[in-house]
Amino acid sequence: MQYVTLNNGVEMPVLGFGVYQIPPEDTERAVSDALAAGYRLLDTAASYGNEEAVGRAIKNSGVPRDELFVTTKLWVQDAPAEEHTKRAFETSLTRLGLDHLDLYLMHQPYGDVYGQWRAMEALHRAGLARAIGVANFYPDRLIDLILNNEVTPAVNQIETHPFFQRAGYQDLMREHGVRIQSWGGFAEGRNDLFRQPLLSEIGAAHGRSVAQVVLRWLTQRGVVAIPKSVRPERMAENLDVFGFELTDHQMARIAGLDTGASLFFDHHDPEMVTWLAGRRVDA
Ligand code: NAP
C-alpha cells in the first residue's frame, strides 16, 4: 500500500474501501471481505446507516487498530451546531465501537458550517479525531473556511472520476495543503465507464481492467480513492493497481475525457441545497 501524508503529518492509505449504498445487513460481510483482501482505509458516514456493521467487521477482523484508517462523516446538524456535532460524533464513535477516528469529515457544506467546524476542531485537539476535513466543498466555500478558522481541513472528499476530473481544483487545494479524495471514482458506472473505449484501450495495453486503469490514474495523480464493491473478486482487482504505471501520454489522453461537470447533482442548485440542508440523520 502507498500512503499520503496529510497536512498535520498523519499518514493515510492512498486507496481504501467505501461503503455507501451497501445495505446495513450486507455491510459486515463486505467490510470483513475488504479487510481480508488487504484494505486498511474504511470510509463510512452517519448518513449511510451502516456504521454499526462496519464496527462489527473491524472488531471481528483481528486487524490491529493502529493499522486501520477509519473515516466517518458528520451530517448537517441543527442549532446549536457545536453541541449537536459533539453528540453526533460520540454516536458515530459508539456505533463503530472505536475510541477515536482517523478522519472525521463534514459531509455537506450546509447549515452552521462554522459551528460544526469549531466543534470538529475541538474533537481534533482532544485527540478524538486524528484528522478533520470536509466533503463536497466547492472552492469558494473551502477557501472561506480556511481563511476564517484555525485548522485547515486535511482532506476534501469530492466527486472525482474520468468525466469530472477536478485537476484545477486539486492544484488550488494543494496550494492550501488540502488533500483531494475522490468519491464516485468509477462514477458509479455512469456514462458506461467500465466500457469506455479509451480506458479499455489503455487497460488492454497494460493487461488491466478499466477499473484498474481508473484507480491507477487517480492514485498516480495523488488523489486518494475509495472504490466500493460488494464482490470479493472486484475488491482484490481494485486493490491491485500498484504493479503498473500509466505513461505521461496515457495520463494526458485520459485528461481529455474531462467534461468539467458533475454526473450526479449540482451542489449550487437551490432545490438540492434545500433538500440536503433540510435532511436529518438519526444521531
Ligand atoms: P463508485 O466506487 O464510483 O462505484 C461503485 C460501483 O462500481 C458499484 O456499482 C460496484 O458494483 C461497481 N464496481 C466496483 N468495482 C468494480 C470493478 N472492478 N469492475 C466493475 N464494476 C465495479 O461509487 P460510490 O460508492 O458512490 O463511491 C465510492 C465511495 O465514495 C462510497 O462508497 C463512499 O464511501 C464515498 N462517497 C462519498 C460521498 C460524499 O458525499 N462524501 C458521495 C458518494 C460516495 P459492485 O458493488 O456490484 O461490485
PDB file of N, CA, C and O in Angstrom, residues 168-228:
ATOM      1  N   GLY A 168      -7.802  21.411 -11.834  1.00  0.00           N
ATOM      2  CA  GLY A 168      -7.516  22.781 -11.409  1.00  0.00           C
ATOM      3  C   GLY A 168      -7.806  22.958  -9.927  1.00  0.00           C
ATOM      4  O   GLY A 168      -7.046  23.614  -9.197  1.00  0.00           O
ATOM      5  N   TYR A 169      -8.897  22.354  -9.477  1.00  0.00           N
ATOM      6  CA  TYR A 169      -9.258  22.456  -8.061  1.00  0.00           C
ATOM      7  C   TYR A 169      -8.227  21.711  -7.204  1.00  0.00           C
ATOM      8  O   TYR A 169      -7.857  22.165  -6.115  1.00  0.00           O
ATOM      9  N   GLN A 170      -7.730  20.586  -7.715  1.00  0.00           N
ATOM     10  CA  GLN A 170      -6.687  19.857  -6.986  1.00  0.00           C
ATOM     11  C   GLN A 170      -5.457  20.753  -6.789  1.00  0.00           C
ATOM     12  O   GLN A 170      -4.853  20.767  -5.707  1.00  0.00           O
ATOM     13  N   ASP A 171      -5.089  21.513  -7.820  1.00  0.00           N
ATOM     14  CA  ASP A 171      -3.939  22.426  -7.703  1.00  0.00           C
ATOM     15  C   ASP A 171      -4.188  23.458  -6.599  1.00  0.00           C
ATOM     16  O   ASP A 171      -3.304  23.750  -5.790  1.00  0.00           O
ATOM     17  N   LEU A 172      -5.400  24.012  -6.584  1.00  0.00           N
ATOM     18  CA  LEU A 172      -5.742  25.017  -5.565  1.00  0.00           C
ATOM     19  C   LEU A 172      -5.683  24.401  -4.165  1.00  0.00           C
ATOM     20  O   LEU A 172      -5.132  24.996  -3.221  1.00  0.00           O
ATOM     21  N   MET A 173      -6.229  23.196  -4.043  1.00  0.00           N
ATOM     22  CA  MET A 173      -6.206  22.524  -2.736  1.00  0.00           C
ATOM     23  C   MET A 173      -4.769  22.246  -2.309  1.00  0.00           C
ATOM     24  O   MET A 173      -4.416  22.402  -1.138  1.00  0.00           O
ATOM     25  N   ARG A 174      -3.944  21.831  -3.274  1.00  0.00           N
ATOM     26  CA  ARG A 174      -2.539  21.546  -2.948  1.00  0.00           C
ATOM     27  C   ARG A 174      -1.865  22.797  -2.392  1.00  0.00           C
ATOM     28  O   ARG A 174      -1.114  22.736  -1.423  1.00  0.00           O
ATOM     29  N   GLU A 175      -2.146  23.961  -3.010  1.00  0.00           N
ATOM     30  CA  GLU A 175      -1.558  25.234  -2.534  1.00  0.00           C
ATOM     31  C   GLU A 175      -1.888  25.478  -1.070  1.00  0.00           C
ATOM     32  O   GLU A 175      -1.121  26.089  -0.337  1.00  0.00           O
ATOM     33  N   HIS A 176      -3.078  25.015  -0.659  1.00  0.00           N
ATOM     34  CA  HIS A 176      -3.525  25.253   0.718  1.00  0.00           C
ATOM     35  C   HIS A 176      -3.300  24.049   1.628  1.00  0.00           C
ATOM     36  O   HIS A 176      -3.723  24.065   2.789  1.00  0.00           O
ATOM     37  N   GLY A 177      -2.678  23.005   1.114  1.00  0.00           N
ATOM     38  CA  GLY A 177      -2.366  21.839   1.947  1.00  0.00           C
ATOM     39  C   GLY A 177      -3.539  20.905   2.175  1.00  0.00           C
ATOM     40  O   GLY A 177      -3.530  20.113   3.120  1.00  0.00           O
ATOM     41  N   VAL A 178      -4.553  20.990   1.327  1.00  0.00           N
ATOM     42  CA  VAL A 178      -5.734  20.123   1.481  1.00  0.00           C
ATOM     43  C   VAL A 178      -5.625  18.960   0.489  1.00  0.00           C
ATOM     44  O   VAL A 178      -5.447  19.174  -0.706  1.00  0.00           O
ATOM     45  N   ARG A 179      -5.735  17.722   0.987  1.00  0.00           N
ATOM     46  CA  ARG A 179      -5.618  16.548   0.125  1.00  0.00           C
ATOM     47  C   ARG A 179      -6.952  16.256  -0.545  1.00  0.00           C
ATOM     48  O   ARG A 179      -7.996  16.237   0.109  1.00  0.00           O
ATOM     49  N   ILE A 180      -6.915  16.018  -1.839  1.00  0.00           N
ATOM     50  CA  ILE A 180      -8.143  15.642  -2.548  1.00  0.00           C
ATOM     51  C   ILE A 180      -8.391  14.138  -2.391  1.00  0.00           C
ATOM     52  O   ILE A 180      -7.479  13.333  -2.524  1.00  0.00           O
ATOM     53  N   GLN A 181      -9.641  13.807  -2.067  1.00  0.00           N
ATOM     54  CA  GLN A 181     -10.078  12.406  -2.017  1.00  0.00           C
ATOM     55  C   GLN A 181     -11.260  12.269  -2.960  1.00  0.00           C
ATOM     56  O   GLN A 181     -12.170  13.102  -2.943  1.00  0.00           O
ATOM     57  N   SER A 182     -11.249  11.227  -3.759  1.00  0.00           N
ATOM     58  CA  SER A 182     -12.307  11.029  -4.751  1.00  0.00           C
ATOM     59  C   SER A 182     -13.474  10.255  -4.183  1.00  0.00           C
ATOM     60  O   SER A 182     -13.286   9.192  -3.596  1.00  0.00           O
ATOM     61  N   TRP A 183     -14.674  10.785  -4.346  1.00  0.00           N
ATOM     62  CA  TRP A 183     -15.829   9.886  -4.196  1.00  0.00           C
ATOM     63  C   TRP A 183     -16.381   9.605  -5.588  1.00  0.00           C
ATOM     64  O   TRP A 183     -16.204  10.396  -6.510  1.00  0.00           O
ATOM     65  N   GLY A 184     -17.025   8.400  -5.696  1.00  0.00           N
ATOM     66  CA  GLY A 184     -17.543   8.018  -7.019  1.00  0.00           C
ATOM     67  C   GLY A 184     -16.438   7.911  -8.052  1.00  0.00           C
ATOM     68  O   GLY A 184     -16.612   8.347  -9.195  1.00  0.00           O
ATOM     69  N   GLY A 185     -15.333   7.319  -7.682  1.00  0.00           N
ATOM     70  CA  GLY A 185     -14.181   7.230  -8.591  1.00  0.00           C
ATOM     71  C   GLY A 185     -14.509   6.528  -9.899  1.00  0.00           C
ATOM     72  O   GLY A 185     -13.905   6.823 -10.937  1.00  0.00           O
ATOM     73  N   PHE A 186     -15.485   5.620  -9.856  1.00  0.00           N
ATOM     74  CA  PHE A 186     -15.955   4.951 -11.084  1.00  0.00           C
ATOM     75  C   PHE A 186     -17.200   5.644 -11.634  1.00  0.00           C
ATOM     76  O   PHE A 186     -17.899   5.077 -12.482  1.00  0.00           O
ATOM     77  N   ALA A 187     -17.523   6.807 -11.102  1.00  0.00           N
ATOM     78  CA  ALA A 187     -18.773   7.489 -11.467  1.00  0.00           C
ATOM     79  C   ALA A 187     -19.960   6.546 -11.290  1.00  0.00           C
ATOM     80  O   ALA A 187     -20.973   6.657 -11.982  1.00  0.00           O
ATOM     81  N   GLU A 188     -19.798   5.596 -10.334  1.00  0.00           N
ATOM     82  CA  GLU A 188     -20.822   4.555 -10.103  1.00  0.00           C
ATOM     83  C   GLU A 188     -21.223   3.878 -11.409  1.00  0.00           C
ATOM     84  O   GLU A 188     -22.355   3.446 -11.569  1.00  0.00           O
ATOM     85  N   GLY A 189     -20.289   3.825 -12.351  1.00  0.00           N
ATOM     86  CA  GLY A 189     -20.546   3.141 -13.623  1.00  0.00           C
ATOM     87  C   GLY A 189     -21.313   3.981 -14.637  1.00  0.00           C
ATOM     88  O   GLY A 189     -21.639   3.492 -15.726  1.00  0.00           O
ATOM     89  N   ARG A 190     -21.599   5.230 -14.302  1.00  0.00           N
ATOM     90  CA  ARG A 190     -22.363   6.078 -15.248  1.00  0.00           C
ATOM     91  C   ARG A 190     -21.548   6.325 -16.523  1.00  0.00           C
ATOM     92  O   ARG A 190     -20.337   6.122 -16.537  1.00  0.00           O
ATOM     93  N   ASN A 191     -22.204   6.794 -17.562  1.00  0.00           N
ATOM     94  CA  ASN A 191     -21.564   7.042 -18.866  1.00  0.00           C
ATOM     95  C   ASN A 191     -20.903   5.762 -19.389  1.00  0.00           C
ATOM     96  O   ASN A 191     -19.949   5.838 -20.149  1.00  0.00           O
ATOM     97  N   ASP A 192     -21.376   4.617 -18.929  1.00  0.00           N
ATOM     98  CA  ASP A 192     -20.807   3.331 -19.361  1.00  0.00           C
ATOM     99  C   ASP A 192     -19.297   3.284 -19.120  1.00  0.00           C
ATOM    100  O   ASP A 192     -18.530   2.784 -19.950  1.00  0.00           O
ATOM    101  N   LEU A 193     -18.882   3.808 -17.959  1.00  0.00           N
ATOM    102  CA  LEU A 193     -17.453   3.946 -17.663  1.00  0.00           C
ATOM    103  C   LEU A 193     -16.665   2.649 -17.868  1.00  0.00           C
ATOM    104  O   LEU A 193     -15.563   2.677 -18.418  1.00  0.00           O
ATOM    105  N   PHE A 194     -17.237   1.515 -17.430  1.00  0.00           N
ATOM    106  CA  PHE A 194     -16.445   0.278 -17.473  1.00  0.00           C
ATOM    107  C   PHE A 194     -16.239  -0.244 -18.899  1.00  0.00           C
ATOM    108  O   PHE A 194     -15.480  -1.180 -19.097  1.00  0.00           O
ATOM    109  N   ARG A 195     -16.906   0.396 -19.890  1.00  0.00           N
ATOM    110  CA  ARG A 195     -16.677   0.013 -21.294  1.00  0.00           C
ATOM    111  C   ARG A 195     -16.214   1.212 -22.124  1.00  0.00           C
ATOM    112  O   ARG A 195     -16.300   1.200 -23.351  1.00  0.00           O
ATOM    113  N   GLN A 196     -15.745   2.250 -21.440  1.00  0.00           N
ATOM    114  CA  GLN A 196     -15.321   3.455 -22.148  1.00  0.00           C
ATOM    115  C   GLN A 196     -14.145   3.084 -23.088  1.00  0.00           C
ATOM    116  O   GLN A 196     -13.167   2.465 -22.630  1.00  0.00           O
ATOM    117  N   PRO A 197     -14.226   3.439 -24.376  1.00  0.00           N
ATOM    118  CA  PRO A 197     -13.229   2.952 -25.340  1.00  0.00           C
ATOM    119  C   PRO A 197     -11.772   3.302 -25.005  1.00  0.00           C
ATOM    120  O   PRO A 197     -10.901   2.436 -25.071  1.00  0.00           O
ATOM    121  N   LEU A 198     -11.500   4.558 -24.651  1.00  0.00           N
ATOM    122  CA  LEU A 198     -10.101   4.929 -24.381  1.00  0.00           C
ATOM    123  C   LEU A 198      -9.567   4.182 -23.147  1.00  0.00           C
ATOM    124  O   LEU A 198      -8.444   3.653 -23.164  1.00  0.00           O
ATOM    125  N   LEU A 199     -10.372   4.137 -22.091  1.00  0.00           N
ATOM    126  CA  LEU A 199      -9.924   3.454 -20.872  1.00  0.00           C
ATOM    127  C   LEU A 199      -9.737   1.951 -21.138  1.00  0.00           C
ATOM    128  O   LEU A 199      -8.803   1.329 -20.614  1.00  0.00           O
ATOM    129  N   SER A 200     -10.598   1.382 -22.014  1.00  0.00           N
ATOM    130  CA  SER A 200     -10.461  -0.031 -22.379  1.00  0.00           C
ATOM    131  C   SER A 200      -9.169  -0.253 -23.161  1.00  0.00           C
ATOM    132  O   SER A 200      -8.441  -1.221 -22.925  1.00  0.00           O
ATOM    133  N   GLU A 201      -8.892   0.671 -24.086  1.00  0.00           N
ATOM    134  CA  GLU A 201      -7.678   0.547 -24.905  1.00  0.00           C
ATOM    135  C   GLU A 201      -6.424   0.613 -24.025  1.00  0.00           C
ATOM    136  O   GLU A 201      -5.505  -0.197 -24.165  1.00  0.00           O
ATOM    137  N   ILE A 202      -6.407   1.564 -23.107  1.00  0.00           N
ATOM    138  CA  ILE A 202      -5.244   1.715 -22.220  1.00  0.00           C
ATOM    139  C   ILE A 202      -5.130   0.492 -21.303  1.00  0.00           C
ATOM    140  O   ILE A 202      -4.033  -0.025 -21.062  1.00  0.00           O
ATOM    141  N   GLY A 203      -6.274  -0.002 -20.832  1.00  0.00           N
ATOM    142  CA  GLY A 203      -6.254  -1.207 -19.999  1.00  0.00           C
ATOM    143  C   GLY A 203      -5.661  -2.386 -20.760  1.00  0.00           C
ATOM    144  O   GLY A 203      -4.814  -3.119 -20.227  1.00  0.00           O
ATOM    145  N   ALA A 204      -6.095  -2.555 -22.022  1.00  0.00           N
ATOM    146  CA  ALA A 204      -5.605  -3.685 -22.828  1.00  0.00           C
ATOM    147  C   ALA A 204      -4.081  -3.592 -23.005  1.00  0.00           C
ATOM    148  O   ALA A 204      -3.378  -4.602 -22.965  1.00  0.00           O
ATOM    149  N   ALA A 205      -3.578  -2.361 -23.140  1.00  0.00           N
ATOM    150  CA  ALA A 205      -2.130  -2.185 -23.336  1.00  0.00           C
ATOM    151  C   ALA A 205      -1.332  -2.629 -22.106  1.00  0.00           C
ATOM    152  O   ALA A 205      -0.160  -2.982 -22.215  1.00  0.00           O
ATOM    153  N   HIS A 206      -1.979  -2.582 -20.941  1.00  0.00           N
ATOM    154  CA  HIS A 206      -1.286  -2.986 -19.704  1.00  0.00           C
ATOM    155  C   HIS A 206      -1.762  -4.345 -19.197  1.00  0.00           C
ATOM    156  O   HIS A 206      -1.305  -4.797 -18.144  1.00  0.00           O
ATOM    157  N   GLY A 207      -2.711  -4.972 -19.909  1.00  0.00           N
ATOM    158  CA  GLY A 207      -3.292  -6.213 -19.413  1.00  0.00           C
ATOM    159  C   GLY A 207      -4.081  -5.988 -18.139  1.00  0.00           C
ATOM    160  O   GLY A 207      -4.066  -6.818 -17.221  1.00  0.00           O
ATOM    161  N   ARG A 208      -4.770  -4.834 -18.067  1.00  0.00           N
ATOM    162  CA  ARG A 208      -5.519  -4.436 -16.858  1.00  0.00           C
ATOM    163  C   ARG A 208      -6.955  -4.101 -17.215  1.00  0.00           C
ATOM    164  O   ARG A 208      -7.275  -3.791 -18.367  1.00  0.00           O
ATOM    165  N   SER A 209      -7.823  -4.094 -16.204  1.00  0.00           N
ATOM    166  CA  SER A 209      -9.226  -3.738 -16.428  1.00  0.00           C
ATOM    167  C   SER A 209      -9.398  -2.218 -16.422  1.00  0.00           C
ATOM    168  O   SER A 209      -8.518  -1.475 -15.952  1.00  0.00           O
ATOM    169  N   VAL A 210     -10.553  -1.782 -16.918  1.00  0.00           N
ATOM    170  CA  VAL A 210     -10.872  -0.339 -16.863  1.00  0.00           C
ATOM    171  C   VAL A 210     -10.849   0.144 -15.413  1.00  0.00           C
ATOM    172  O   VAL A 210     -10.319   1.221 -15.113  1.00  0.00           O
ATOM    173  N   ALA A 211     -11.410  -0.645 -14.497  1.00  0.00           N
ATOM    174  CA  ALA A 211     -11.422  -0.234 -13.080  1.00  0.00           C
ATOM    175  C   ALA A 211      -9.994   0.009 -12.592  1.00  0.00           C
ATOM    176  O   ALA A 211      -9.726   0.999 -11.892  1.00  0.00           O
ATOM    177  N   GLN A 212      -9.077  -0.873 -12.969  1.00  0.00           N
ATOM    178  CA  GLN A 212      -7.691  -0.708 -12.518  1.00  0.00           C
ATOM    179  C   GLN A 212      -7.038   0.525 -13.153  1.00  0.00           C
ATOM    180  O   GLN A 212      -6.275   1.225 -12.492  1.00  0.00           O
ATOM    181  N   VAL A 213      -7.362   0.790 -14.416  1.00  0.00           N
ATOM    182  CA  VAL A 213      -6.817   1.995 -15.063  1.00  0.00           C
ATOM    183  C   VAL A 213      -7.308   3.245 -14.331  1.00  0.00           C
ATOM    184  O   VAL A 213      -6.536   4.165 -14.045  1.00  0.00           O
ATOM    185  N   VAL A 214      -8.593   3.265 -13.990  1.00  0.00           N
ATOM    186  CA  VAL A 214      -9.149   4.451 -13.320  1.00  0.00           C
ATOM    187  C   VAL A 214      -8.496   4.652 -11.953  1.00  0.00           C
ATOM    188  O   VAL A 214      -8.094   5.770 -11.595  1.00  0.00           O
ATOM    189  N   LEU A 215      -8.350   3.576 -11.197  1.00  0.00           N
ATOM    190  CA  LEU A 215      -7.768   3.714  -9.848  1.00  0.00           C
ATOM    191  C   LEU A 215      -6.285   4.063  -9.936  1.00  0.00           C
ATOM    192  O   LEU A 215      -5.764   4.828  -9.114  1.00  0.00           O
ATOM    193  N   ARG A 216      -5.617   3.508 -10.940  1.00  0.00           N
ATOM    194  CA  ARG A 216      -4.196   3.859 -11.136  1.00  0.00           C
ATOM    195  C   ARG A 216      -4.088   5.342 -11.523  1.00  0.00           C
ATOM    196  O   ARG A 216      -3.240   6.082 -11.015  1.00  0.00           O
ATOM    197  N   TRP A 217      -4.957   5.776 -12.395  1.00  0.00           N
ATOM    198  CA  TRP A 217      -4.955   7.187 -12.844  1.00  0.00           C
ATOM    199  C   TRP A 217      -5.209   8.130 -11.655  1.00  0.00           C
ATOM    200  O   TRP A 217      -4.515   9.140 -11.499  1.00  0.00           O
ATOM    201  N   LEU A 218      -6.150   7.770 -10.806  1.00  0.00           N
ATOM    202  CA  LEU A 218      -6.429   8.616  -9.630  1.00  0.00           C
ATOM    203  C   LEU A 218      -5.222   8.649  -8.693  1.00  0.00           C
ATOM    204  O   LEU A 218      -4.738   9.724  -8.326  1.00  0.00           O
ATOM    205  N   THR A 219      -4.747   7.467  -8.304  1.00  0.00           N
ATOM    206  CA  THR A 219      -3.680   7.436  -7.290  1.00  0.00           C
ATOM    207  C   THR A 219      -2.380   8.000  -7.846  1.00  0.00           C
ATOM    208  O   THR A 219      -1.612   8.615  -7.108  1.00  0.00           O
ATOM    209  N   GLN A 220      -2.158   7.829  -9.141  1.00  0.00           N
ATOM    210  CA  GLN A 220      -0.941   8.405  -9.758  1.00  0.00           C
ATOM    211  C   GLN A 220      -0.995   9.939  -9.738  1.00  0.00           C
ATOM    212  O   GLN A 220       0.026  10.594  -9.716  1.00  0.00           O
ATOM    213  N   ARG A 221      -2.197  10.495  -9.710  1.00  0.00           N
ATOM    214  CA  ARG A 221      -2.373  11.963  -9.566  1.00  0.00           C
ATOM    215  C   ARG A 221      -2.296  12.409  -8.111  1.00  0.00           C
ATOM    216  O   ARG A 221      -2.472  13.593  -7.812  1.00  0.00           O
ATOM    217  N   GLY A 222      -2.159  11.454  -7.192  1.00  0.00           N
ATOM    218  CA  GLY A 222      -2.151  11.818  -5.769  1.00  0.00           C
ATOM    219  C   GLY A 222      -3.547  11.984  -5.198  1.00  0.00           C
ATOM    220  O   GLY A 222      -3.729  12.586  -4.140  1.00  0.00           O
ATOM    221  N   VAL A 223      -4.534  11.450  -5.893  1.00  0.00           N
ATOM    222  CA  VAL A 223      -5.918  11.505  -5.413  1.00  0.00           C
ATOM    223  C   VAL A 223      -6.199  10.233  -4.608  1.00  0.00           C
ATOM    224  O   VAL A 223      -6.014   9.122  -5.124  1.00  0.00           O
ATOM    225  N   VAL A 224      -6.641  10.380  -3.368  1.00  0.00           N
ATOM    226  CA  VAL A 224      -6.991   9.213  -2.550  1.00  0.00           C
ATOM    227  C   VAL A 224      -8.316   8.658  -3.066  1.00  0.00           C
ATOM    228  O   VAL A 224      -9.275   9.416  -3.259  1.00  0.00           O
ATOM    229  N   ALA A 225      -8.370   7.338  -3.288  1.00  0.00           N
ATOM    230  CA  ALA A 225      -9.567   6.720  -3.872  1.00  0.00           C
ATOM    231  C   ALA A 225     -10.165   5.702  -2.909  1.00  0.00           C
ATOM    232  O   ALA A 225      -9.440   5.041  -2.161  1.00  0.00           O
ATOM    233  N   ILE A 226     -11.494   5.595  -2.934  1.00  0.00           N
ATOM    234  CA  ILE A 226     -12.193   4.676  -2.018  1.00  0.00           C
ATOM    235  C   ILE A 226     -13.283   3.910  -2.775  1.00  0.00           C
ATOM    236  O   ILE A 226     -14.466   4.042  -2.484  1.00  0.00           O
ATOM    237  N   PRO A 227     -12.886   3.075  -3.768  1.00  0.00           N
ATOM    238  CA  PRO A 227     -13.893   2.349  -4.536  1.00  0.00           C
ATOM    239  C   PRO A 227     -14.759   1.448  -3.660  1.00  0.00           C
ATOM    240  O   PRO A 227     -14.277   0.883  -2.681  1.00  0.00           O
ATOM    241  N   LYS A 228     -16.021   1.333  -4.062  1.00  0.00           N
ATOM    242  CA  LYS A 228     -16.966   0.451  -3.368  1.00  0.00           C
ATOM    243  C   LYS A 228     -17.225  -0.774  -4.243  1.00  0.00           C
ATOM    244  O   LYS A 228     -17.442  -0.661  -5.446  1.00  0.00           O
TER     245      LYS A 228
END
